């Protein structure tokens, strides 16, 4: 009988595992893939996300440091920069494997290459069935990401208005070429995908190029991605990888009587930028802390409700207003993106949202007061 079983070895699962191990919980982490494994993702790691880690990132994990952004809408563009790093670019296969090793340091039990089939809540414990056996724990954390179906033991799958789809590829390039084209900037292209955007991110040996949008407003993702590549002078044959992203800010059930959902499985994602790593790491940590309070400090199992309250207090309002902001911007794309690309101050202020120095609610209030947005 474990104290907690964690389903998923991505950033949320490993963050939960590291925190659980350090707190003294008897922990089993189950991951279907063998690490390192490929993960389709632009690899942007905000300073907000890094602030939650209780260790330094080694230099060989950091592929690029970003201080600004170039936002493009049709024939208009604007560049803004800060005097400090606002994002770090990593390759997810290396970054996720590093986080798994940091979780191992705490002595928790980790099984890779073992797929979880389902979780079942019993009266006093959780039963977890995998491709190789059955395990029991007092509690479980499902951190399987957006794609998995194990979380349906707690909540139903998202409908087409509640998630987006992204396509991403890696375009090989020389580091000097990437430096010349992008410098310390990421490119964000709006107007190329309904409810989303396209991106070009710098890495050491490649560009991460992707496009994503809301499913119902993005009917031909592959065609849009191929056009986006050509329009940005990438003419090779590239392998495209797709993945789902849940829109944050939507009310979802994130817990059962003995099971907690964290990260993308819970829908904790910025609805405008698509960033989920910060909320994946932090929600995993909070889940482990709440379970430790029950298992080690003698709290009542009903105190599991504290998880939802703590997540709401830390980033719930931020994600709610990210959805409001996204819907506002994409409801009036011509007006909104022309305003964004035509006014450096608006975009410069948005970088403070990326830094988590202000939240979306404060940003919207500032924009309304200063630019009379309606």
Tab-separated table of C-alpha atoms in Angstrom:
chain	number	residue	atom	x	y	z
A	1	UNK	CA	0.000	0.000	0.000
A	2	UNK	CA	1.587	3.246	-1.190
A	3	UNK	CA	0.706	6.643	0.198
A	4	UNK	CA	0.371	7.991	-3.343
A	5	UNK	CA	0.599	6.692	-6.892
A	6	UNK	CA	1.418	9.255	-9.565
A	7	UNK	CA	0.284	8.594	-13.145
A	8	UNK	CA	2.576	10.328	-15.632
A	9	UNK	CA	6.254	11.244	-15.681
A	10	UNK	CA	6.058	14.669	-17.314
A	11	UNK	CA	6.783	17.940	-15.466
A	12	UNK	CA	3.653	17.753	-13.304
A	13	UNK	CA	4.115	14.120	-12.321
A	14	UNK	CA	7.826	14.451	-11.573
A	15	UNK	CA	7.261	17.678	-9.620
A	16	UNK	CA	4.626	15.877	-7.572
A	17	UNK	CA	6.993	12.937	-7.137
A	18	UNK	CA	9.939	15.053	-6.019
A	19	UNK	CA	7.809	16.941	-3.508
A	20	UNK	CA	6.200	13.711	-2.239
A	21	UNK	CA	9.604	12.067	-1.811
A	22	UNK	CA	11.043	15.022	0.035
A	23	UNK	CA	8.031	15.080	2.356
A	24	UNK	CA	8.461	11.377	3.169
A	25	UNK	CA	5.505	9.838	1.314
A	26	UNK	CA	5.773	6.256	0.116
A	27	UNK	CA	5.408	7.006	-3.586
A	28	UNK	CA	5.131	5.118	-6.866
A	29	UNK	CA	5.378	7.011	-10.166
A	30	UNK	CA	4.165	5.216	-13.307
A	31	UNK	CA	5.089	6.415	-16.806
A	32	UNK	CA	4.079	4.658	-20.039
A	33	UNK	CA	7.162	5.768	-22.024
A	34	UNK	CA	10.833	4.978	-21.540
A	35	UNK	CA	12.809	8.171	-20.975
A	36	UNK	CA	14.196	10.187	-22.605
A	37	UNK	CA	11.316	10.347	-25.066
A	38	UNK	CA	10.242	12.835	-27.715
A	39	UNK	CA	7.666	15.418	-26.631
A	40	UNK	CA	6.069	17.756	-29.193
A	41	UNK	CA	6.399	21.230	-27.675
A	42	UNK	CA	7.939	24.609	-28.452
A	43	UNK	CA	9.946	24.265	-25.250
A	44	UNK	CA	9.348	27.729	-23.805
A	45	UNK	CA	10.003	27.773	-20.060
A	46	UNK	CA	8.944	31.028	-18.405
A	47	UNK	CA	10.715	32.611	-15.460
A	48	UNK	CA	7.463	31.992	-13.608
A	49	UNK	CA	7.856	28.236	-14.190
A	50	UNK	CA	11.543	28.244	-13.236
A	51	UNK	CA	10.718	30.029	-9.974
A	52	UNK	CA	8.854	26.919	-8.756
A	53	UNK	CA	11.861	24.610	-9.131
A	54	UNK	CA	13.877	23.947	-5.981
A	55	UNK	CA	17.102	23.407	-7.950
A	56	UNK	CA	19.148	25.167	-10.619
A	57	UNK	CA	18.806	24.275	-14.276
A	58	UNK	CA	22.151	23.016	-15.625
A	59	UNK	CA	23.583	24.944	-18.556
A	60	UNK	CA	23.383	21.945	-20.898
A	61	UNK	CA	19.573	21.944	-20.457
A	62	UNK	CA	19.277	25.641	-21.424
A	63	UNK	CA	19.322	25.917	-25.217
A	64	UNK	CA	18.454	29.595	-25.640
A	65	UNK	CA	17.593	32.591	-23.498
A	66	UNK	CA	14.912	35.014	-24.631
A	67	UNK	CA	14.491	38.655	-23.619
A	68	UNK	CA	11.745	39.741	-26.011
A	69	UNK	CA	9.202	38.961	-28.691
A	70	UNK	CA	8.364	39.950	-32.239
A	71	UNK	CA	4.620	39.943	-32.820
A	72	UNK	CA	3.427	39.766	-36.415
A	73	UNK	CA	-0.063	40.253	-37.823
A	74	UNK	CA	-0.367	40.279	-41.613
A	75	UNK	CA	1.888	43.131	-42.838
A	76	UNK	CA	2.422	44.668	-39.393
A	77	UNK	CA	4.964	43.744	-36.727
A	78	UNK	CA	6.423	45.086	-33.513
A	79	UNK	CA	9.484	44.123	-31.425
A	80	UNK	CA	9.687	44.538	-27.669
A	81	UNK	CA	12.470	43.603	-25.258
A	82	UNK	CA	13.105	43.563	-21.544
A	83	UNK	CA	16.480	44.093	-19.894
A	84	UNK	CA	16.265	40.618	-18.376
A	85	UNK	CA	15.459	37.037	-19.415
A	86	UNK	CA	11.733	36.393	-19.792
A	87	UNK	CA	11.907	32.827	-21.092
A	88	UNK	CA	14.292	29.905	-21.472
A	89	UNK	CA	14.096	27.494	-24.385
A	90	UNK	CA	14.597	23.794	-23.648
A	91	UNK	CA	14.124	20.548	-25.550
A	92	UNK	CA	11.397	18.694	-23.736
A	93	UNK	CA	13.007	15.269	-24.082
A	94	UNK	CA	16.078	16.491	-22.173
A	95	UNK	CA	14.183	18.741	-19.746
A	96	UNK	CA	11.592	16.109	-18.812
A	97	UNK	CA	14.279	13.450	-18.370
A	98	UNK	CA	16.191	15.832	-16.079
A	99	UNK	CA	13.066	16.373	-13.950
A	100	UNK	CA	12.571	12.609	-13.723
A	101	UNK	CA	16.134	12.224	-12.416
A	102	UNK	CA	15.511	14.968	-9.836
A	103	UNK	CA	12.443	13.059	-8.649
A	104	UNK	CA	14.518	9.861	-8.386
A	105	UNK	CA	16.946	11.649	-6.056
A	106	UNK	CA	14.295	11.631	-3.333
A	107	UNK	CA	14.110	7.822	-3.292
A	108	UNK	CA	10.632	7.351	-4.757
A	109	UNK	CA	9.841	4.235	-6.788
A	110	UNK	CA	9.612	4.881	-10.536
A	111	UNK	CA	8.413	2.494	-13.239
A	112	UNK	CA	8.887	3.630	-16.849
A	113	UNK	CA	7.516	1.709	-19.817
A	114	UNK	CA	4.420	0.771	-17.787
A	115	UNK	CA	1.119	2.097	-19.066
A	116	UNK	CA	-1.696	2.830	-16.637
A	117	UNK	CA	-5.026	1.498	-17.886
A	118	UNK	CA	-7.379	2.867	-15.229
A	119	UNK	CA	-7.724	4.189	-11.683
A	120	UNK	CA	-10.567	3.108	-9.428
A	121	UNK	CA	-11.567	4.820	-6.208
A	122	UNK	CA	-12.500	2.419	-3.424
A	123	UNK	CA	-13.780	3.445	-0.009
A	124	UNK	CA	-10.346	3.506	1.672
A	125	UNK	CA	-7.844	3.374	-1.167
A	126	UNK	CA	-7.257	3.712	-4.912
A	127	UNK	CA	-6.649	0.720	-7.175
A	128	UNK	CA	-4.454	1.355	-10.229
A	129	UNK	CA	-4.401	-1.172	-13.070
A	130	UNK	CA	-1.459	-1.115	-15.491
A	131	UNK	CA	-0.196	-3.143	-18.424
A	132	UNK	CA	1.910	-5.114	-15.951
A	133	UNK	CA	-0.115	-5.403	-12.771
A	134	UNK	CA	-2.296	-3.789	-10.124
A	135	UNK	CA	-1.220	-1.430	-7.342
A	136	UNK	CA	-2.929	0.158	-4.363
A	137	UNK	CA	-2.444	3.526	-2.698
A	138	UNK	CA	-4.236	5.757	-0.254
A	139	UNK	CA	-4.372	8.465	-2.938
A	140	UNK	CA	-3.480	9.025	-6.588
A	141	UNK	CA	-2.358	11.997	-8.673
A	142	UNK	CA	-3.161	11.828	-12.381
A	143	UNK	CA	-0.621	13.902	-14.280
A	144	UNK	CA	-0.901	12.223	-17.669
A	145	UNK	CA	-1.228	15.394	-19.751
A	146	UNK	CA	-3.979	16.367	-22.178
A	147	UNK	CA	-3.927	13.252	-24.340
A	148	UNK	CA	-4.585	10.527	-21.762
A	149	UNK	CA	-7.913	9.021	-20.796
A	150	UNK	CA	-7.146	7.798	-17.262
A	151	UNK	CA	-8.431	11.145	-15.985
A	152	UNK	CA	-11.949	10.211	-17.154
A	153	UNK	CA	-12.328	8.424	-13.830
A	154	UNK	CA	-12.708	11.959	-12.436
A	155	UNK	CA	-14.036	14.114	-15.282
A	156	UNK	CA	-15.359	13.771	-18.813
A	157	UNK	CA	-13.195	14.525	-21.849
A	158	UNK	CA	-13.183	18.100	-23.155
A	159	UNK	CA	-15.495	19.036	-25.999
A	160	UNK	CA	-14.219	20.781	-29.131
A	161	UNK	CA	-14.695	24.240	-27.641
A	162	UNK	CA	-12.558	23.426	-24.607
A	163	UNK	CA	-9.237	22.486	-26.168
A	164	UNK	CA	-6.918	23.400	-28.980
A	165	UNK	CA	-4.750	21.419	-31.339
A	166	UNK	CA	-1.144	22.219	-32.163
A	167	UNK	CA	1.218	21.011	-34.848
A	168	UNK	CA	4.944	21.411	-34.299
A	169	UNK	CA	8.149	20.448	-36.087
A	170	UNK	CA	11.875	20.996	-35.742
A	171	UNK	CA	13.733	22.707	-38.598
A	172	UNK	CA	17.483	21.949	-38.423
A	173	UNK	CA	19.696	25.043	-38.599
A	174	UNK	CA	23.129	26.306	-37.663
A	175	UNK	CA	23.339	28.221	-34.393
A	176	UNK	CA	24.818	31.288	-36.118
A	177	UNK	CA	21.964	31.342	-38.616
A	178	UNK	CA	19.409	31.144	-35.792
A	179	UNK	CA	21.206	33.935	-33.916
A	180	UNK	CA	21.172	36.132	-37.020
A	181	UNK	CA	17.459	35.561	-37.692
A	182	UNK	CA	16.028	35.703	-34.172
A	183	UNK	CA	18.674	36.878	-31.722
A	184	UNK	CA	17.097	36.745	-28.262
A	185	UNK	CA	13.588	37.001	-29.672
A	186	UNK	CA	10.721	34.606	-30.286
A	187	UNK	CA	8.375	35.204	-33.202
A	188	UNK	CA	4.613	35.043	-32.649
A	189	UNK	CA	2.411	35.131	-35.763
A	190	UNK	CA	-1.271	35.948	-35.298
A	191	UNK	CA	-4.000	35.602	-37.875
A	192	UNK	CA	-2.717	32.227	-39.090
A	193	UNK	CA	-4.907	29.970	-36.917
A	194	UNK	CA	-8.397	30.526	-35.507
A	195	UNK	CA	-8.191	31.216	-31.782
A	196	UNK	CA	-4.402	30.764	-31.679
A	197	UNK	CA	-1.116	31.669	-33.357
A	198	UNK	CA	2.020	30.382	-35.041
A	199	UNK	CA	5.473	30.476	-33.503
A	200	UNK	CA	9.151	30.294	-34.387
A	201	UNK	CA	11.389	29.620	-31.375
A	202	UNK	CA	15.209	29.423	-31.366
A	203	UNK	CA	17.082	26.352	-30.124
A	204	UNK	CA	20.760	25.400	-30.363
A	205	UNK	CA	20.499	23.251	-33.476
A	206	UNK	CA	16.995	23.897	-34.773
A	207	UNK	CA	13.995	26.183	-34.961
A	208	UNK	CA	10.860	24.977	-33.202
A	209	UNK	CA	8.087	25.913	-35.615
A	210	UNK	CA	4.465	25.390	-34.732
A	211	UNK	CA	0.904	26.513	-35.122
A	212	UNK	CA	-2.126	26.008	-32.908
A	213	UNK	CA	-5.719	27.062	-32.542
A	214	UNK	CA	-9.135	26.199	-31.115
A	215	UNK	CA	-10.411	23.015	-32.750
A	216	UNK	CA	-13.735	24.453	-33.912
A	217	UNK	CA	-12.006	27.479	-35.524
A	218	UNK	CA	-9.025	25.571	-36.927
A	219	UNK	CA	-10.512	23.071	-39.424
A	220	UNK	CA	-7.415	22.341	-41.547
A	221	UNK	CA	-4.389	22.288	-39.204
A	222	UNK	CA	-2.027	20.359	-41.480
A	223	UNK	CA	-2.695	22.596	-44.470
A	224	UNK	CA	-2.307	25.696	-42.293
A	225	UNK	CA	0.980	24.389	-40.886
A	226	UNK	CA	2.431	23.630	-44.318
A	227	UNK	CA	1.468	27.108	-45.521
A	228	UNK	CA	2.994	28.649	-42.394
A	229	UNK	CA	6.294	26.845	-43.018
A	230	UNK	CA	6.475	28.018	-46.638
A	231	UNK	CA	5.523	31.595	-45.779
A	232	UNK	CA	8.477	31.684	-43.378
A	233	UNK	CA	10.972	30.249	-45.880
A	234	UNK	CA	11.102	26.697	-44.508
A	235	UNK	CA	10.852	24.561	-47.655
A	236	UNK	CA	12.135	21.154	-46.538
A	237	UNK	CA	10.253	17.947	-45.781
A	238	UNK	CA	9.524	18.056	-42.061
A	239	UNK	CA	7.808	15.551	-39.818
A	240	UNK	CA	4.797	17.135	-38.135
A	241	UNK	CA	3.754	16.202	-34.605
A	242	UNK	CA	0.328	16.982	-33.192
A	243	UNK	CA	-0.929	17.349	-29.640
A	244	UNK	CA	-3.904	18.691	-27.700
A	245	UNK	CA	-3.882	21.668	-25.345
A	246	UNK	CA	-6.815	22.236	-22.976
A	247	UNK	CA	-7.910	25.856	-22.618
A	248	UNK	CA	-7.436	27.044	-19.067
A	249	UNK	CA	-10.016	29.058	-17.197
A	250	UNK	CA	-12.854	26.627	-17.913
A	251	UNK	CA	-14.501	25.106	-14.854
A	252	UNK	CA	-13.521	21.446	-14.719
A	253	UNK	CA	-13.700	18.803	-12.037
A	254	UNK	CA	-10.137	18.309	-10.795
A	255	UNK	CA	-10.604	15.825	-7.959
A	256	UNK	CA	-12.499	12.798	-6.773
A	257	UNK	CA	-12.653	11.382	-3.258
A	258	UNK	CA	-9.067	10.062	-3.429
A	259	UNK	CA	-7.759	11.189	-6.836
A	260	UNK	CA	-6.335	14.570	-7.833
A	261	UNK	CA	-5.733	15.807	-11.389
A	262	UNK	CA	-2.746	18.071	-12.026
A	263	UNK	CA	-1.206	19.968	-14.929
A	264	UNK	CA	-2.765	19.564	-18.367
A	265	UNK	CA	-4.918	16.692	-17.093
A	266	UNK	CA	-6.661	19.258	-14.873
A	267	UNK	CA	-6.796	21.850	-17.652
A	268	UNK	CA	-4.309	24.212	-15.974
A	269	UNK	CA	-3.096	26.060	-19.087
A	270	UNK	CA	-2.888	29.720	-20.114
A	271	UNK	CA	-5.725	30.020	-22.648
A	272	UNK	CA	-4.020	32.780	-24.653
A	273	UNK	CA	-0.353	31.749	-24.775
A	274	UNK	CA	-0.860	27.991	-24.339
A	275	UNK	CA	1.790	27.901	-21.604
A	276	UNK	CA	1.223	25.100	-19.135
A	277	UNK	CA	4.602	24.212	-17.630
A	278	UNK	CA	4.388	26.625	-14.683
A	279	UNK	CA	0.957	25.350	-13.667
A	280	UNK	CA	1.975	21.739	-14.267
A	281	UNK	CA	4.919	22.029	-11.895
A	282	UNK	CA	3.068	23.963	-9.207
A	283	UNK	CA	-0.164	21.936	-9.241
A	284	UNK	CA	1.880	18.733	-8.935
A	285	UNK	CA	3.681	20.157	-5.916
A	286	UNK	CA	0.447	21.317	-4.294
A	287	UNK	CA	-1.164	17.896	-4.845
A	288	UNK	CA	1.740	16.163	-3.068
A	289	UNK	CA	1.670	18.672	-0.208
A	290	UNK	CA	-2.065	18.211	0.398
A	291	UNK	CA	-1.752	14.410	0.382
A	292	UNK	CA	1.225	14.604	2.766
A	293	UNK	CA	-0.911	16.636	5.153
A	294	UNK	CA	-3.430	13.794	5.288
A	295	UNK	CA	-1.013	10.851	5.360
A	296	UNK	CA	1.687	12.285	7.614
A	297	UNK	CA	-0.010	14.946	9.702
A	298	UNK	CA	-3.229	13.098	10.466
A	299	UNK	CA	-5.575	15.432	8.610
A	300	UNK	CA	-9.006	14.171	7.577
A	301	UNK	CA	-9.252	12.722	4.022
A	302	UNK	CA	-11.959	15.332	3.427
A	303	UNK	CA	-9.137	17.882	3.538
A	304	UNK	CA	-8.286	16.763	0.011
A	305	UNK	CA	-10.632	19.617	-0.984
A	306	UNK	CA	-7.832	21.945	0.036
A	307	UNK	CA	-6.114	21.099	-3.281
A	308	UNK	CA	-8.759	22.832	-5.361
A	309	UNK	CA	-8.760	25.877	-3.080
A	310	UNK	CA	-4.972	26.241	-3.124
A	311	UNK	CA	-4.768	25.972	-6.922
A	312	UNK	CA	-7.558	28.506	-7.273
A	313	UNK	CA	-5.835	30.926	-4.911
A	314	UNK	CA	-2.455	30.608	-6.616
A	315	UNK	CA	-3.370	30.734	-10.302
A	316	UNK	CA	-7.100	30.132	-10.794
A	317	UNK	CA	-8.061	33.770	-11.326
A	318	UNK	CA	-5.092	34.246	-13.659
A	319	UNK	CA	-6.222	31.365	-15.879
A	320	UNK	CA	-9.854	32.501	-15.791
A	321	UNK	CA	-8.887	35.909	-17.142
A	322	UNK	CA	-6.490	34.389	-19.685
A	323	UNK	CA	-9.586	32.800	-21.222
A	324	UNK	CA	-11.509	36.093	-21.127
A	325	UNK	CA	-8.552	37.882	-22.717
A	326	UNK	CA	-8.154	35.218	-25.411
A	327	UNK	CA	-11.829	35.283	-26.335
A	328	UNK	CA	-11.845	39.077	-26.406
A	329	UNK	CA	-8.794	39.288	-28.669
A	330	UNK	CA	-9.902	36.547	-31.057
A	331	UNK	CA	-13.475	37.861	-31.274
A	332	UNK	CA	-12.155	41.055	-32.893
A	333	UNK	CA	-8.913	39.892	-34.539
A	334	UNK	CA	-8.424	42.724	-37.028
A	335	UNK	CA	-8.900	45.465	-34.453
A	336	UNK	CA	-7.128	43.657	-31.600
A	337	UNK	CA	-3.969	42.543	-33.397
A	338	UNK	CA	-3.571	45.828	-35.224
A	339	UNK	CA	-3.705	47.479	-31.825
A	340	UNK	CA	-1.141	45.007	-30.442
A	341	UNK	CA	1.271	45.432	-33.354
A	342	UNK	CA	0.682	49.163	-33.599
A	343	UNK	CA	1.369	49.994	-29.963
A	344	UNK	CA	4.605	48.883	-28.365
A	345	UNK	CA	3.383	49.758	-24.863
A	346	UNK	CA	0.574	47.161	-24.970
A	347	UNK	CA	2.945	44.367	-25.933
A	348	UNK	CA	5.641	45.519	-23.526
A	349	UNK	CA	3.095	45.346	-20.713
A	350	UNK	CA	2.089	41.841	-21.815
A	351	UNK	CA	5.657	40.631	-21.206
A	352	UNK	CA	4.975	41.405	-17.539
A	353	UNK	CA	2.112	38.884	-17.706
A	354	UNK	CA	4.571	36.317	-19.074
A	355	UNK	CA	6.831	37.179	-16.134
A	356	UNK	CA	3.815	36.763	-13.787
A	357	UNK	CA	4.582	40.203	-12.382
A	358	UNK	CA	0.960	41.089	-13.122
A	359	UNK	CA	-1.931	38.756	-13.877
A	360	UNK	CA	-4.393	38.858	-16.764
A	361	UNK	CA	-7.019	40.575	-14.637
A	362	UNK	CA	-4.669	43.473	-13.888
A	363	UNK	CA	-3.513	43.560	-17.505
A	364	UNK	CA	-7.086	43.823	-18.792
A	365	UNK	CA	-7.868	46.555	-16.264
A	366	UNK	CA	-4.736	48.461	-17.345
A	367	UNK	CA	-5.641	48.100	-21.041
A	368	UNK	CA	-9.210	49.246	-20.469
A	369	UNK	CA	-8.087	52.321	-18.560
A	370	UNK	CA	-5.327	53.263	-20.977
A	371	UNK	CA	-6.769	52.351	-24.359
A	372	UNK	CA	-10.545	52.300	-23.808
A	373	UNK	CA	-10.820	48.769	-25.203
A	374	UNK	CA	-14.374	47.507	-25.574
